[in-house]
Amino acid sequence: MKTYYVLSFLCGAAVMLGFSALGGSNSPHHVYELRLYHVNKGKMEALKARFGNHTDAIFKRHNMKSVGYWSPEDAPDSQNLLIYILEHPSRQEAEKNWAAFQADPEWKKVKAESEANGPLVDHIDHYFMDPTSFSALN
């Protein structure tokens, strides 16, 4: 039960940080995607390296804008949770862009190489979100 409350808090904090980082400069028709990666034990640094060295650049090629990436400060989540937010032009574009990303030959190569010693991620939670009327995005 504690993990549920921690994740709820982290999700809220990530959303607020992401929205404040956007500063209201984007059109409100965009959709935001919150993603929580539950990382396998001992694989956090490898996952961060994959995002920093490859994934983020591949996202850009597929019209997927990274708003920000976060790591929880407190254990145990600091060891096994990576949080990030993407901005998409629309939900439909997000689905199309994710399909193109998954089919990207460079992504397939990077993923296979980074997971030569086993998967980096146990599972992913994700949520598509619209800003509220009182959000800094409006």
Short mmCIF file of C-alpha atoms in Angstrom, two decimals:
data_model
loop_
_atom_site.label_atom_id
_atom_site.label_comp_id
_atom_site.label_asym_id
_atom_site.label_seq_id
_atom_site.Cartn_x
_atom_site.Cartn_y
_atom_site.Cartn_z
CA MET A 1 0.00 0.00 0.00
CA LYS A 2 2.89 2.36 0.75
CA THR A 3 4.18 1.96 -2.81
CA TYR A 4 0.79 3.08 -4.15
CA TYR A 5 0.94 6.31 -2.14
CA VAL A 6 4.56 6.92 -3.09
CA LEU A 7 3.78 6.41 -6.77
CA SER A 8 0.72 8.65 -6.51
CA PHE A 9 2.83 11.38 -4.98
CA LEU A 10 5.62 10.92 -7.54
CA CYS A 11 3.15 11.05 -10.42
CA GLY A 12 1.67 14.26 -9.10
CA ALA A 13 5.10 15.79 -8.53
CA ALA A 14 6.31 14.79 -12.00
CA VAL A 15 3.21 16.24 -13.63
CA MET A 16 3.54 19.52 -11.75
CA LEU A 17 7.26 19.78 -12.54
CA GLY A 18 6.61 18.98 -16.18
CA PHE A 19 3.86 21.55 -16.47
CA SER A 20 5.91 24.25 -14.78
CA ALA A 21 8.84 23.48 -17.09
CA LEU A 22 6.60 24.01 -20.09
CA GLY A 23 5.80 27.52 -18.96
CA GLY A 24 2.55 27.82 -20.86
CA SER A 25 4.19 28.28 -24.26
CA ASN A 26 2.49 25.32 -25.88
CA SER A 27 -0.92 25.08 -27.42
CA PRO A 28 -3.50 23.48 -25.08
CA HIS A 29 -4.54 20.97 -27.76
CA HIS A 30 -1.38 18.96 -27.12
CA VAL A 31 -1.56 15.77 -25.10
CA TYR A 32 1.00 14.81 -22.48
CA GLU A 33 2.09 11.30 -21.63
CA LEU A 34 3.39 10.39 -18.19
CA ARG A 35 5.54 7.25 -18.23
CA LEU A 36 6.82 5.37 -15.19
CA TYR A 37 9.49 2.75 -15.87
CA HIS A 38 9.82 0.11 -13.17
CA VAL A 39 13.43 -0.87 -13.65
CA ASN A 40 14.91 -4.29 -13.00
CA LYS A 41 17.38 -4.51 -10.13
CA GLY A 42 20.79 -3.14 -10.99
CA LYS A 43 19.71 -1.82 -14.41
CA MET A 44 18.96 1.85 -13.64
CA GLU A 45 22.27 3.26 -14.89
CA ALA A 46 22.02 1.24 -18.10
CA LEU A 47 18.49 2.55 -18.69
CA LYS A 48 19.52 6.14 -18.03
CA ALA A 49 22.46 5.72 -20.42
CA ARG A 50 20.16 4.32 -23.10
CA PHE A 51 17.81 7.30 -22.77
CA GLY A 52 20.59 9.87 -22.63
CA ASN A 53 22.69 8.42 -25.44
CA HIS A 54 20.03 7.13 -27.83
CA THR A 55 16.33 7.08 -26.95
CA ASP A 56 15.76 10.81 -26.59
CA ALA A 57 17.29 11.50 -30.02
CA ILE A 58 15.14 8.78 -31.59
CA PHE A 59 12.06 10.28 -29.90
CA LYS A 60 12.82 13.62 -31.59
CA ARG A 61 12.95 11.98 -35.02
CA HIS A 62 9.45 10.64 -34.43
CA ASN A 63 7.88 13.95 -33.29
CA MET A 64 7.92 12.94 -29.62
CA LYS A 65 8.98 15.90 -27.47
CA SER A 66 10.58 15.08 -24.12
CA VAL A 67 9.38 17.46 -21.42
CA GLY A 68 11.63 16.05 -18.70
CA TYR A 69 13.03 13.02 -16.90
CA TRP A 70 13.01 12.45 -13.15
CA SER A 71 14.42 10.05 -10.59
CA PRO A 72 12.84 9.79 -7.13
CA GLU A 73 15.09 11.00 -4.33
CA ASP A 74 14.15 8.35 -1.78
CA ALA A 75 14.87 4.62 -1.75
CA PRO A 76 13.65 2.16 -2.77
CA ASP A 77 12.05 4.04 -5.69
CA SER A 78 15.31 5.87 -6.43
CA GLN A 79 16.78 2.51 -7.37
CA ASN A 80 13.97 1.21 -9.55
CA LEU A 81 11.80 4.00 -10.96
CA LEU A 82 12.41 6.38 -13.87
CA ILE A 83 9.70 8.94 -14.62
CA TYR A 84 9.32 11.06 -17.72
CA ILE A 85 6.79 13.11 -19.65
CA LEU A 86 6.39 13.37 -23.42
CA GLU A 87 4.39 15.96 -25.34
CA HIS A 88 2.49 14.89 -28.45
CA PRO A 89 0.46 16.96 -30.93
CA SER A 90 -2.55 14.69 -30.25
CA ARG A 91 -3.43 11.26 -28.89
CA GLN A 92 -3.69 9.91 -32.42
CA GLU A 93 -0.26 11.31 -33.29
CA ALA A 94 1.14 9.79 -30.10
CA GLU A 95 -0.06 6.34 -31.11
CA LYS A 96 1.28 6.78 -34.65
CA ASN A 97 4.62 8.10 -33.37
CA TRP A 98 5.02 5.25 -30.86
CA ALA A 99 4.42 2.72 -33.65
CA ALA A 100 7.07 4.42 -35.81
CA PHE A 101 9.47 4.56 -32.87
CA GLN A 102 9.02 0.85 -32.11
CA ALA A 103 9.68 0.01 -35.78
CA ASP A 104 12.75 2.27 -36.03
CA PRO A 105 15.81 0.15 -36.98
CA GLU A 106 18.15 2.19 -34.77
CA TRP A 107 15.83 1.74 -31.77
CA LYS A 108 15.64 -2.01 -32.36
CA LYS A 109 19.45 -2.21 -32.48
CA VAL A 110 19.96 -0.02 -29.38
CA LYS A 111 17.35 -1.95 -27.41
CA ALA A 112 18.84 -5.33 -28.34
CA GLU A 113 22.38 -4.22 -27.48
CA SER A 114 21.36 -2.63 -24.16
CA GLU A 115 19.44 -5.76 -23.14
CA ALA A 116 22.15 -8.29 -24.05
CA ASN A 117 22.34 -9.23 -20.34
CA GLY A 118 18.59 -9.15 -19.75
CA PRO A 119 15.71 -6.67 -19.91
CA LEU A 120 16.24 -3.28 -18.29
CA VAL A 121 12.57 -2.68 -17.48
CA ASP A 122 10.14 -4.94 -15.63
CA HIS A 123 7.03 -2.98 -16.64
CA ILE A 124 5.80 0.45 -17.67
CA ASP A 125 2.84 2.46 -16.43
CA HIS A 126 1.70 5.27 -18.72
CA TYR A 127 -1.06 7.84 -18.76
CA PHE A 128 -2.20 10.26 -21.46
CA MET A 129 -3.13 13.57 -19.87
CA ASP A 130 -4.83 16.82 -20.77
CA PRO A 131 -4.08 20.03 -18.85
CA THR A 132 -6.83 21.32 -16.60
CA SER A 133 -8.37 24.76 -17.09
CA PHE A 134 -6.27 26.10 -14.20
CA SER A 135 -2.99 24.58 -15.39
CA ALA A 136 0.00 26.78 -16.16
CA LEU A 137 -0.28 25.39 -19.71
CA ASN A 138 -3.45 27.36 -20.42
#
